[in-house]
Short mmCIF file of C-alpha atoms and ligand atoms in Angstrom, two decimals:
data_model
loop_
_atom_site.label_atom_id
_atom_site.label_comp_id
_atom_site.label_asym_id
_atom_site.label_seq_id
_atom_site.Cartn_x
_atom_site.Cartn_y
_atom_site.Cartn_z
CA UNK F 267 -0.22 0.13 0.03
CA UNK F 268 1.28 3.58 -0.73
CA UNK F 269 1.49 6.25 1.92
CA UNK F 270 -1.41 7.75 0.24
CA UNK F 271 -3.48 4.59 0.28
CA UNK F 272 -2.49 4.13 3.96
CA UNK F 273 -3.71 7.47 5.05
CA UNK F 274 -6.80 7.26 3.03
CA UNK F 275 -7.56 3.85 4.63
CA UNK F 276 -6.74 5.11 8.07
CA UNK F 277 -9.25 7.99 7.41
CA UNK F 278 -11.97 5.34 7.97
CA UNK F 279 -14.48 6.48 5.17
CA UNK F 280 -16.45 4.11 2.91
CA UNK F 281 -16.90 4.51 -0.82
CA UNK F 282 -20.14 4.29 -2.37
CA UNK F 283 -23.33 6.47 -1.94
CA UNK F 284 -24.90 4.17 0.73
CA UNK F 285 -27.56 5.68 2.81
CA UNK F 286 -25.19 5.36 5.87
CA UNK F 287 -25.68 6.71 9.50
CA UNK F 288 -26.80 10.27 10.17
CA UNK F 289 -23.38 11.33 11.18
CA UNK F 290 -21.66 11.27 7.77
CA UNK F 291 -21.46 13.56 4.67
CA UNK F 292 -21.97 12.04 1.31
CA UNK F 293 -19.84 14.14 -1.47
CA UNK F 294 -20.27 13.79 -5.05
CA UNK F 295 -17.60 14.87 -7.28
CA UNK F 296 -19.12 16.28 -10.36
CA UNK F 297 -15.85 15.44 -12.20
CA UNK F 298 -16.52 11.98 -12.41
CA UNK F 299 -19.94 11.45 -10.75
CA UNK F 300 -18.49 9.27 -7.92
CA UNK F 301 -19.86 9.77 -4.49
CA UNK F 302 -18.10 9.19 -1.41
CA UNK F 303 -19.88 9.05 2.13
CA UNK F 304 -17.58 10.34 4.90
CA UNK F 305 -17.69 10.13 8.56
CA UNK F 306 -18.25 13.14 10.48
CA UNK F 307 -15.99 12.98 13.98
CA UNK F 308 -16.29 15.49 16.36
CA UNK F 309 -18.04 17.85 13.87
CA UNK F 310 -15.00 17.39 11.51
CA UNK F 311 -13.93 15.77 8.19
CA UNK F 312 -10.77 14.29 7.80
CA UNK F 313 -8.71 16.03 5.29
CA UNK F 314 -7.31 13.28 4.04
CA UNK F 315 -10.45 11.05 3.57
CA UNK F 316 -11.07 13.54 0.58
CA UNK F 317 -8.36 11.94 -1.37
CA UNK F 318 -9.88 9.29 -2.57
CA UNK F 319 -11.85 11.97 -4.62
CA UNK F 320 -9.78 11.70 -7.91
CA UNK F 321 -10.35 12.78 -11.45
CA UNK F 322 -8.17 10.14 -12.99
CA UNK F 323 -5.97 7.25 -11.37
CA UNK F 324 -2.73 9.25 -11.51
CA UNK F 325 -4.42 12.09 -9.79
CA UNK F 326 -3.24 12.88 -6.06
CA UNK F 327 -6.72 13.39 -4.72
CA UNK F 328 -8.76 16.20 -3.53
CA UNK F 329 -7.09 18.42 -0.81
CA UNK F 330 -8.45 21.18 1.03
CA UNK F 331 -6.99 24.73 0.78
CA UNK F 332 -7.19 26.50 3.90
CA UNK F 333 -4.57 29.50 4.45
CA UNK F 334 -4.27 30.51 7.95
CA UNK F 335 -6.13 27.68 9.22
CA UNK F 336 -9.55 29.46 8.99
CA UNK F 337 -11.44 26.22 9.24
CA UNK F 338 -8.77 23.44 10.29
CA UNK F 339 -8.33 21.63 13.33
CA UNK F 340 -4.81 20.78 13.44
CA UNK F 341 -4.92 18.82 16.75
CA UNK F 342 -7.07 17.18 19.52
CA UNK F 343 -6.59 18.94 22.90
CA UNK F 344 -7.69 18.79 26.31
CA UNK F 345 -6.05 21.97 27.81
CA UNK F 346 -8.25 25.04 26.89
CA UNK F 347 -11.43 25.34 25.54
CA UNK F 348 -12.90 28.55 24.02
CA UNK F 349 -16.78 29.35 22.95
CA UNK F 350 -15.74 32.36 20.66
CA UNK F 351 -19.56 33.26 20.25
CA UNK F 352 -20.31 32.93 24.00
CA UNK F 353 -17.14 34.50 25.13
CA UNK F 354 -16.34 31.42 27.25
CA UNK F 355 -12.61 30.47 27.99
CA UNK F 356 -11.55 27.38 30.18
CA UNK F 357 -8.39 25.50 31.42
CA UNK F 358 -8.84 22.05 31.98
CA UNK F 359 -12.52 22.81 32.49
CA UNK F 360 -12.39 25.70 34.92
CA UNK F 361 -13.22 29.02 34.06
CA UNK F 362 -10.77 31.71 33.43
CA UNK F 363 -13.09 33.99 36.02
CA UNK F 364 -12.81 31.28 38.78
CA UNK F 365 -9.27 30.81 38.27
CA UNK F 366 -8.34 34.43 38.35
CA UNK F 367 -10.39 34.77 41.52
CA UNK F 368 -9.47 31.65 43.56
CA UNK F 369 -5.98 30.54 41.85
CA UNK F 370 -2.43 31.76 41.49
CA UNK F 371 -0.22 31.56 38.20
CA UNK F 372 1.99 28.89 39.46
CA UNK F 373 -1.00 26.66 40.36
CA UNK F 374 -2.64 27.52 37.06
CA UNK F 375 0.68 26.72 35.21
CA UNK F 376 0.76 23.35 37.04
CA UNK F 377 -3.02 22.49 35.99
CA UNK F 378 -2.09 23.43 32.35
CA UNK F 379 1.06 21.08 32.24
CA UNK F 380 -0.32 18.10 34.48
CA UNK F 381 -3.89 18.20 33.70
CA UNK F 382 -5.34 18.21 37.25
CA UNK F 383 -5.22 20.65 40.11
CA UNK F 384 -1.93 19.99 42.38
CA UNK F 385 -2.66 18.89 45.96
CA UNK F 386 -1.16 21.08 48.68
CA UNK F 387 2.22 18.77 48.50
CA UNK F 388 2.55 18.77 44.72
CA UNK F 389 1.90 22.44 44.68
CA UNK F 390 4.65 22.94 47.39
CA UNK F 391 7.43 20.95 45.41
CA UNK F 392 6.16 22.34 41.98
CA UNK F 393 6.76 26.17 43.60
CA UNK F 394 10.06 25.15 45.04
CA UNK F 395 11.36 23.49 42.00
CA UNK F 396 10.36 26.48 39.63
CA UNK F 397 11.65 28.86 42.57
CA UNK F 398 15.10 26.81 42.69
CA UNK F 399 15.44 26.98 38.73
CA UNK F 400 15.06 30.80 38.34
CA UNK F 401 19.29 31.51 37.93
CA UNK F 402 20.24 31.53 34.50
CA UNK F 403 24.16 30.54 33.55
CA UNK F 404 26.35 33.31 33.87
CA UNK F 405 27.59 33.20 30.43
CA UNK F 406 24.03 34.00 29.17
CA UNK F 407 24.84 37.80 30.68
CA UNK F 408 28.03 37.95 28.43
CA UNK F 409 25.61 36.68 25.56
CA UNK F 410 23.34 39.63 26.54
CA UNK F 411 26.32 42.15 26.21
CA UNK F 412 26.62 41.48 22.74
CA UNK F 413 23.37 43.10 21.92
CA UNK F 414 23.30 46.95 21.24
CA UNK F 415 21.84 49.35 24.02
CA UNK F 416 18.61 49.73 22.23
CA UNK F 417 18.12 46.17 20.96
CA UNK F 418 14.31 45.48 21.34
CA UNK F 419 14.15 43.19 24.64
CA UNK F 420 11.65 40.76 22.67
CA UNK F 421 14.51 40.05 20.22
CA UNK F 422 16.84 39.62 23.25
CA UNK F 423 14.42 37.22 24.56
CA UNK F 424 14.24 35.13 21.52
CA UNK F 425 18.05 34.70 21.09
CA UNK F 426 18.19 33.73 24.84
CA UNK F 427 15.33 31.17 25.31
CA UNK F 428 16.86 29.39 21.99
CA UNK F 429 20.21 29.66 23.60
CA UNK F 430 19.20 27.72 26.44
CA UNK F 431 19.17 24.73 24.23
CA UNK F 432 23.00 24.88 24.41
CA UNK F 433 23.02 24.82 28.20
CA UNK F 434 20.89 21.88 28.51
CA UNK F 435 21.97 19.57 25.27
CA UNK F 436 20.33 16.59 27.09
CA UNK F 437 16.98 18.27 26.46
CA UNK F 438 16.88 17.00 23.02
CA UNK F 439 16.24 13.54 24.31
CA UNK F 440 12.43 14.42 24.25
CA UNK F 441 11.42 10.94 25.14
CA UNK F 442 12.98 10.64 28.17
CA UNK F 443 10.23 11.72 30.91
CA UNK F 444 12.63 13.36 33.20
CA UNK F 445 13.99 15.68 30.85
CA UNK F 446 10.67 16.51 29.65
CA UNK F 447 10.02 17.64 33.23
CA UNK F 448 13.08 19.41 33.90
CA UNK F 449 12.64 21.40 30.50
CA UNK F 450 8.98 22.54 31.95
CA UNK F 451 10.33 23.53 35.00
CA UNK F 452 13.47 25.47 33.47
CA UNK F 453 11.49 27.21 30.89
CA UNK F 454 8.72 28.42 33.58
CA UNK F 455 11.59 29.35 36.04
CA UNK F 456 13.85 31.37 33.85
CA UNK F 457 11.45 32.95 31.54
CA UNK F 458 11.10 35.93 34.02
CA UNK F 459 14.93 36.00 34.57
CA UNK F 460 15.74 36.19 30.84
CA UNK F 461 12.89 38.82 30.45
CA UNK F 462 14.05 40.94 33.25
CA UNK F 463 18.01 40.91 32.19
CA UNK F 464 16.59 41.94 28.55
CA UNK F 465 15.05 44.97 30.32
CA UNK F 466 17.90 46.05 32.42
CA UNK F 467 20.32 45.32 29.51
CA UNK F 468 18.07 47.89 27.58
CA UNK F 469 18.17 50.43 30.28
CA UNK F 470 21.96 50.07 30.61
CA UNK F 471 21.66 48.66 34.30
CA UNK F 472 22.81 45.99 36.33
CA UNK F 473 21.47 42.85 36.17
CA UNK F 474 19.24 41.77 39.31
CA UNK F 475 19.57 37.94 40.39
CA UNK F 476 16.34 36.32 41.50
CA UNK F 477 15.21 36.51 45.07
CA UNK F 478 13.93 33.18 46.20
CA UNK F 479 12.26 34.54 49.01
CA UNK F 480 9.46 36.40 46.69
CA UNK F 481 6.71 34.69 44.98
CA UNK F 482 6.95 34.32 41.01
CA UNK F 483 5.45 37.65 40.22
CA UNK F 484 7.35 39.46 43.00
CA UNK F 485 10.38 38.13 41.98
CA UNK F 486 9.88 39.34 38.39
CA UNK F 487 8.98 43.18 39.73
CA UNK F 488 12.34 42.65 41.82
CA UNK F 489 14.25 41.64 38.81
CA UNK F 490 13.10 44.72 36.84
CA UNK F 491 13.05 47.33 39.46
CA UNK F 492 15.19 46.87 42.09
CA UNK F 493 17.75 49.61 42.96
CA UNK F 494 20.00 50.21 45.74
CA UNK F 495 17.85 48.64 48.40
CA UNK F 496 18.86 45.83 50.19
CA UNK F 497 15.64 43.93 49.87
CA UNK F 498 13.34 44.62 47.04
CA UNK F 499 9.72 44.60 48.50
CA UNK F 500 7.06 44.63 45.85
CA UNK F 501 3.63 45.92 46.55
CA UNK F 502 1.36 42.90 47.17
CA UNK F 503 -1.44 44.68 45.27
CA UNK F 504 0.55 45.02 42.22
CA UNK F 505 2.36 41.62 42.55
CA UNK F 506 -1.35 40.27 42.82
CA UNK F 507 -2.22 42.39 39.97
CA UNK F 508 0.69 40.88 37.75
CA UNK F 509 -0.02 37.22 38.79
CA UNK F 510 -3.53 38.01 37.64
CA UNK F 511 -2.57 38.90 34.39
CA UNK F 512 -0.02 35.93 34.17
CA UNK F 513 -3.07 33.51 34.43
CA UNK F 514 -5.24 35.61 31.56
CA UNK F 515 -2.13 35.06 29.45
CA UNK F 516 -0.95 31.33 30.61
CA UNK F 517 -2.84 29.81 27.51
CA UNK F 518 -5.22 30.19 24.40
CA UNK F 519 -5.37 27.03 22.71
CA UNK F 520 -4.09 26.98 18.93
CA UNK F 521 -3.06 30.74 18.71
CA UNK F 522 -0.34 31.70 16.48
CA UNK F 523 2.78 31.32 18.54
CA UNK F 524 1.27 27.91 20.19
CA UNK F 525 0.64 26.29 16.57
CA UNK F 526 4.55 27.58 16.05
CA UNK F 527 5.37 25.55 18.96
CA UNK F 528 3.59 22.57 17.89
CA UNK F 529 4.96 22.87 14.18
CA UNK F 530 8.30 23.37 15.20
CA UNK F 531 8.18 20.87 18.15
CA UNK F 532 6.78 18.24 15.69
CA UNK F 533 10.33 18.02 13.90
CA UNK F 534 11.27 16.56 17.32
CA UNK F 535 13.64 19.67 17.92
CA UNK F 536 14.38 20.17 21.89
CA UNK F 537 11.80 22.28 23.86
CA UNK F 538 13.76 25.46 24.18
CA UNK F 539 14.12 25.81 20.51
CA UNK F 540 10.30 25.06 20.21
CA UNK F 541 9.61 27.53 22.50
CA UNK F 542 11.83 30.33 21.05
CA UNK F 543 9.60 29.52 17.90
CA UNK F 544 6.68 30.46 20.16
CA UNK F 545 8.53 33.74 21.24
CA UNK F 546 9.15 34.53 17.53
CA UNK F 547 5.39 34.38 16.86
CA UNK F 548 4.46 36.41 19.90
CA UNK F 549 6.52 39.21 18.67
CA UNK F 550 4.25 40.11 15.74
CA UNK F 551 1.89 42.99 16.00
CA UNK F 552 -1.05 40.73 15.28
CA UNK F 553 -0.62 38.66 18.03
CA UNK F 554 1.31 39.37 21.31
CA UNK F 555 2.89 42.72 19.93
CA UNK F 556 -0.43 44.06 19.83
CA UNK F 557 -0.53 45.15 23.57
CA UNK F 558 2.50 47.60 22.60
CA UNK F 559 0.91 48.46 19.29
CA UNK F 560 -2.49 49.62 21.47
CA UNK F 561 -0.34 51.89 23.66
CA UNK F 562 1.39 53.73 20.66
CA UNK F 563 -1.96 54.06 19.04
CA UNK F 564 -3.66 55.35 22.19
CA UNK F 565 -0.81 57.97 22.39
CA UNK F 566 -0.99 58.89 18.93
CA UNK F 567 -4.52 59.76 19.22
CA UNK F 568 -3.74 61.89 22.13
CA UNK F 569 -6.97 62.95 23.30
CA UNK F 570 -10.59 62.04 23.59
CA UNK F 571 -11.46 64.74 21.19
CA UNK F 572 -9.54 62.97 18.31
CA UNK F 573 -11.45 59.55 18.69
CA UNK F 574 -14.24 60.36 16.21
CA UNK F 575 -11.66 60.80 13.31
CA UNK F 576 -9.55 58.08 14.40
CA UNK F 577 -12.28 55.68 14.12
CA UNK F 578 -13.30 57.06 10.80
CA UNK F 579 -9.78 56.35 9.70
CA UNK F 580 -10.38 52.75 10.72
CA UNK F 581 -13.71 52.35 9.04
CA UNK F 582 -11.96 53.98 5.59
CA UNK F 583 -9.50 51.02 6.10
CA UNK F 584 -6.45 53.62 6.69
CA UNK F 585 -6.21 52.50 10.16
CA UNK F 586 -6.43 49.24 12.36
CA UNK F 587 -8.15 49.59 15.71
CA UNK F 588 -5.43 47.81 17.96
CA UNK F 589 -6.82 45.38 20.47
CA UNK F 590 -9.76 44.66 19.03
CA UNK F 591 -10.91 41.95 16.97
CA UNK F 592 -10.05 38.33 17.53
CA UNK F 593 -9.78 35.41 15.20
CA UNK F 594 -12.02 33.02 17.47
CA UNK F 595 -13.78 35.43 19.93
CA UNK F 596 -16.83 37.06 18.27
CA UNK F 597 -17.97 38.49 21.48
CA UNK F 598 -16.28 40.40 24.39
CA UNK F 599 -12.86 38.40 25.08
CA UNK F 600 -13.47 37.26 28.59
CA UNK F 601 -9.92 38.20 29.56
CA UNK F 602 -10.48 41.88 28.64
CA UNK F 603 -13.29 41.89 30.85
CA UNK F 604 -11.11 40.86 33.75
CA UNK F 605 -8.24 42.91 33.14
CA UNK F 606 -10.49 46.03 32.82
CA UNK F 607 -11.52 45.36 36.32
CA UNK F 608 -7.79 45.59 37.46
CA UNK F 609 -6.97 48.91 35.55
CA UNK F 610 -8.55 51.18 38.09
CA UNK F 611 -7.27 49.41 40.87
CA UNK F 612 -3.63 49.35 39.72
CA UNK F 613 -3.87 53.16 38.81
CA UNK F 614 -5.00 53.87 42.41
CA UNK F 615 -2.08 52.05 43.80
CA UNK F 616 0.31 53.73 41.21
CA UNK F 617 -0.94 57.14 41.75
CA UNK F 618 -1.66 56.97 37.71
CA UNK F 619 -5.38 57.75 37.89
CA UNK F 620 -6.41 60.36 35.45
CA UNK F 621 -4.09 58.76 32.61
CA UNK F 622 -5.36 60.53 29.87
CA UNK F 623 -4.91 57.40 27.63
CA UNK F 624 -7.38 55.62 29.68
CA UNK F 625 -9.88 58.06 28.81
CA UNK F 626 -9.06 57.69 25.21
CA UNK F 627 -9.22 53.77 25.51
CA UNK F 628 -12.57 54.06 27.22
CA UNK F 629 -14.15 56.42 24.77
CA UNK F 630 -12.66 54.43 21.78
CA UNK F 631 -14.37 51.29 23.16
CA UNK F 632 -17.74 53.17 23.92
CA UNK F 633 -17.66 54.54 20.19
CA UNK F 634 -16.73 51.37 18.75
CA UNK F 635 -19.22 49.19 20.68
CA UNK F 636 -22.15 51.48 19.45
CA UNK F 637 -20.63 51.78 16.01
CA UNK F 638 -22.27 49.28 12.84
CA UNK F 639 -18.78 49.03 11.39
CA UNK F 640 -17.44 47.21 14.54
CA UNK F 641 -20.60 45.53 15.47
CA UNK F 642 -21.59 43.77 12.34
CA UNK F 643 -17.89 42.30 12.12
CA UNK F 644 -18.25 41.37 15.67
CA UNK F 645 -15.29 43.34 16.57
CA UNK F 646 -14.85 43.58 20.62
CA UNK F 647 -11.62 44.48 22.85
CA UNK F 648 -9.26 41.56 23.17
CA UNK F 649 -6.79 40.77 25.88
CA UNK F 650 -4.35 43.51 24.49
CA UNK F 651 -6.83 46.41 24.70
CA UNK F 652 -6.58 47.03 28.49
CA UNK F 653 -3.26 45.09 29.41
CA UNK F 654 -0.72 47.72 28.15
CA UNK F 655 -2.59 50.34 30.60
CA UNK F 656 -1.47 48.19 33.46
CA UNK F 657 1.75 47.51 32.27
CA UNK F 658 2.48 51.14 31.67
CA UNK F 659 0.84 51.92 35.37
CA UNK F 660 3.52 49.36 36.65
CA UNK F 661 6.02 51.44 35.16
CA UNK F 662 6.92 49.12 32.63
CA UNK F 663 8.34 50.42 29.13
CA UNK F 664 6.39 49.61 26.30
CA UNK F 665 8.55 47.54 24.27
CA UNK F 666 8.61 45.18 27.54
CA UNK F 667 4.79 44.37 27.14
CA UNK F 668 5.14 41.58 24.78
CA UNK F 669 7.95 40.25 26.53
CA UNK F 670 5.76 40.12 29.78
CA UNK F 671 3.02 38.31 27.56
CA UNK F 672 5.80 35.65 26.76
CA UNK F 673 6.31 34.83 30.60
CA UNK F 674 2.86 33.04 31.36
CA UNK F 675 2.72 31.95 27.69
CA UNK F 676 5.29 29.49 28.29
CA UNK F 677 3.33 27.38 30.57
CA UNK F 678 0.92 26.98 27.70
CA UNK F 679 3.46 26.42 25.16
CA UNK F 680 4.73 23.67 27.52
CA UNK F 681 1.14 21.99 28.22
CA UNK F 682 0.63 21.90 24.43
CA UNK F 683 4.26 20.72 23.56
CA UNK F 684 3.89 17.88 25.77
CA UNK F 685 0.30 17.08 24.65
CA UNK F 686 1.63 16.87 21.16
CA UNK F 687 4.60 14.46 21.94
CA UNK F 688 2.16 11.96 23.67
CA UNK F 689 -0.39 12.47 20.84
CA UNK F 690 -0.30 9.17 18.74
CA UNK F 691 -1.59 10.95 15.96
CA UNK F 692 1.33 13.62 16.04
CA UNK F 693 3.35 13.46 12.86
CA UNK F 694 5.93 16.17 11.52
CA UNK F 695 3.84 19.38 10.62
CA UNK F 696 4.12 19.26 6.79
CA UNK F 697 1.41 21.21 4.86
CA UNK F 698 0.82 20.98 1.17
CA UNK F 699 0.67 23.81 -1.44
CA UNK F 700 -1.13 24.69 -4.35
CA UNK F 701 1.88 25.35 -6.66
CA UNK F 702 1.31 28.39 -9.05
CA UNK F 703 4.92 28.88 -10.46
CA UNK F 704 6.61 27.86 -13.74
CA UNK F 705 7.31 24.25 -14.76
CA UNK F 706 9.84 22.56 -16.89
CA UNK F 707 11.80 25.74 -18.00
CA UNK F 708 14.90 25.62 -20.25
CA UNK F 709 17.88 27.29 -18.27
CA UNK F 710 20.11 27.22 -21.17
CA UNK F 711 17.69 29.02 -23.31
CA UNK F 712 16.89 31.50 -20.59
CA UNK F 713 20.56 32.28 -19.70
CA UNK F 714 21.57 32.63 -23.44
CA UNK F 715 18.94 35.52 -23.64
CA UNK F 716 20.34 36.83 -20.69
CA UNK F 717 23.87 36.85 -22.36
CA UNK F 718 25.34 34.30 -20.40
N1 CMC P 169 -9.48 47.19 13.40
C1 CMC P 169 -10.35 47.34 12.07
N2 CMC P 169 -11.24 46.35 11.64
C2 CMC P 169 -10.75 45.14 11.78
C3 CMC P 169 -10.01 44.67 12.96
C4 CMC P 169 -9.48 45.70 13.60
N3 CMC P 169 -8.76 45.34 14.95
N4 CMC P 169 -10.00 43.43 13.00
C5 CMC P 169 -10.57 42.89 12.29
N5 CMC P 169 -11.10 43.93 11.36
C6 CMC P 169 -11.94 43.94 10.27
C7 CMC P 169 -11.21 43.25 8.71
O1 CMC P 169 -10.86 44.33 8.20
C8 CMC P 169 -12.42 42.54 8.05
O2 CMC P 169 -13.03 43.36 7.80
P1 CMC P 169 -13.74 42.96 6.28
O3 CMC P 169 -14.77 42.16 6.46
O4 CMC P 169 -14.45 44.72 5.78
O5 CMC P 169 -12.69 42.90 5.19
C9 CMC P 169 -13.49 42.04 9.34
O6 CMC P 169 -12.96 42.68 10.39
C10 CMC P 169 -12.69 40.57 9.79
O7 CMC P 169 -11.17 40.53 10.07
P2 CMC P 169 -10.17 39.56 9.81
O8 CMC P 169 -8.95 40.24 9.35
O9 CMC P 169 -10.59 38.61 8.80
O10 CMC P 169 -10.04 38.74 10.92
P3 CMC P 169 -8.84 37.63 11.60
O11 CMC P 169 -9.47 36.84 12.13
O12 CMC P 169 -8.01 37.27 10.40
O13 CMC P 169 -7.73 38.52 12.36
C11 CMC P 169 -6.91 39.75 14.05
C12 CMC P 169 -7.87 38.65 13.93
C13 CMC P 169 -6.70 39.71 15.83
C14 CMC P 169 -5.53 39.43 13.45
C15 CMC P 169 -7.58 41.11 13.79
O14 CMC P 169 -8.78 41.27 14.42
C16 CMC P 169 -6.43 42.37 14.00
O15 CMC P 169 -5.66 42.49 13.29
N6 CMC P 169 -6.83 42.74 15.21
C17 CMC P 169 -5.82 43.89 15.69
C18 CMC P 169 -4.31 43.25 16.62
C19 CMC P 169 -4.78 42.84 17.61
O16 CMC P 169 -5.38 43.15 18.47
N7 CMC P 169 -4.26 41.32 17.90
C20 CMC P 169 -4.31 40.88 19.23
C21 CMC P 169 -5.53 39.62 19.33
S1 CMC P 169 -5.61 39.07 20.95
C22 CMC P 169 -4.24 38.51 21.68
C23 CMC P 169 -3.32 37.33 20.82
O17 CMC P 169 -4.14 36.20 20.71
O18 CMC P 169 -2.35 37.63 20.64
#
């Protein structure tokens, strides 16, 4: 049996136009008049089942064309559930609202990675192990020194995460459960350190080593902001707000960066290189880079008076309303709702209340939600619309916003990477294409025309 025949057979479809059960679809190929009845499983058709529709014996078989995966499930996953029209987000079955209210980021990270909530002992061990692995090799500091003073911290994070693979060469033994476990702990533990080091480099300030007395979010604030004080003491309200932001960003099923981690990981590369692919994807302004773009947009708009003309520009296609719209949510992003509640709280602590950009954001949201252009396209604020305002209030420069997104998303990337490795259906990600180029050109003849 050829590879193609095997795939079609595995797809479990049956030939012929039989009446069949209700949970099937019958497709007639009008080129040949042949019909096939294909099973519908979990609301999906196996794309490879279509391959038996051929317009001749040598035909490859029918493919699906789906750039950007608009209608293609690329995996089975039991990690994160999203109902985009109802605005629902759940991790391992727990709602994001409950997790933000009653849990901590490290507990959610455990839940994502292990599938169940930890017992008290498991949580204590997990927290201890992550705390004990926050340090990075001293050589990484020298590596950072190679970057220019104005290097974007996200570029530095990308480079240092991928460099981790050279410090832990055994991590390429991805079938070894202990290597997998250590990679999960190391990545979650070291990401805040790498992020803070990138920030300190860009500020020309000395690196601050992790403080194991502080919790995950507090330690990150310390590595960012500690100056001459002997002991950095984060404001617990700010550490709590940051921890909530970490929970909100921990996972979001098959988004661009997670899909990148899975695709790159499917080549069986080490987990640090796969995570670096996630960082690269997150960098883009349509994904994690949107929070930085939102703040730049709000600053450019400048005042509430300029909001109507800005929105006219969006409707004329001259601008994009950053922080609005989502591939999956066609309703208010539940994460944006939770973040919005924390904005005022944080501004109160930091004394940033009255920030004119908050007024611009509020006016933009109000007008957009009342405008047919946005409502007809189901464009609502997403997680990035308000998160930047909180980061700014925390004194975090805009270039760091996406870096901070990468810290918690790491737990989601790891959970998805582990799930992919254990999935018996995993194969190397290798899409097909529709070839649109030339064929069988005569090189010598064309070179002669070019005088060579
Ligand atoms: N401003 C103005 N119009 C928009 C926007 C926007 N932010 N987003 C979508 N549209 C319009 C788009 O022009 C299209 O209109 P038409 O039907 O007339 O051509 C329609 O809405 C459908 O949009 P789409 O581009 O087909 O939607 P998509 O699913 O491909 O893109 C998106 C999703 C998030 C990339 C897009 O909404 C966007 O670019 N938003 C701004 C960037 C942003 O905030 N990204 C953060 C996403 S949430 C955090 C994360 O997961 O990273």
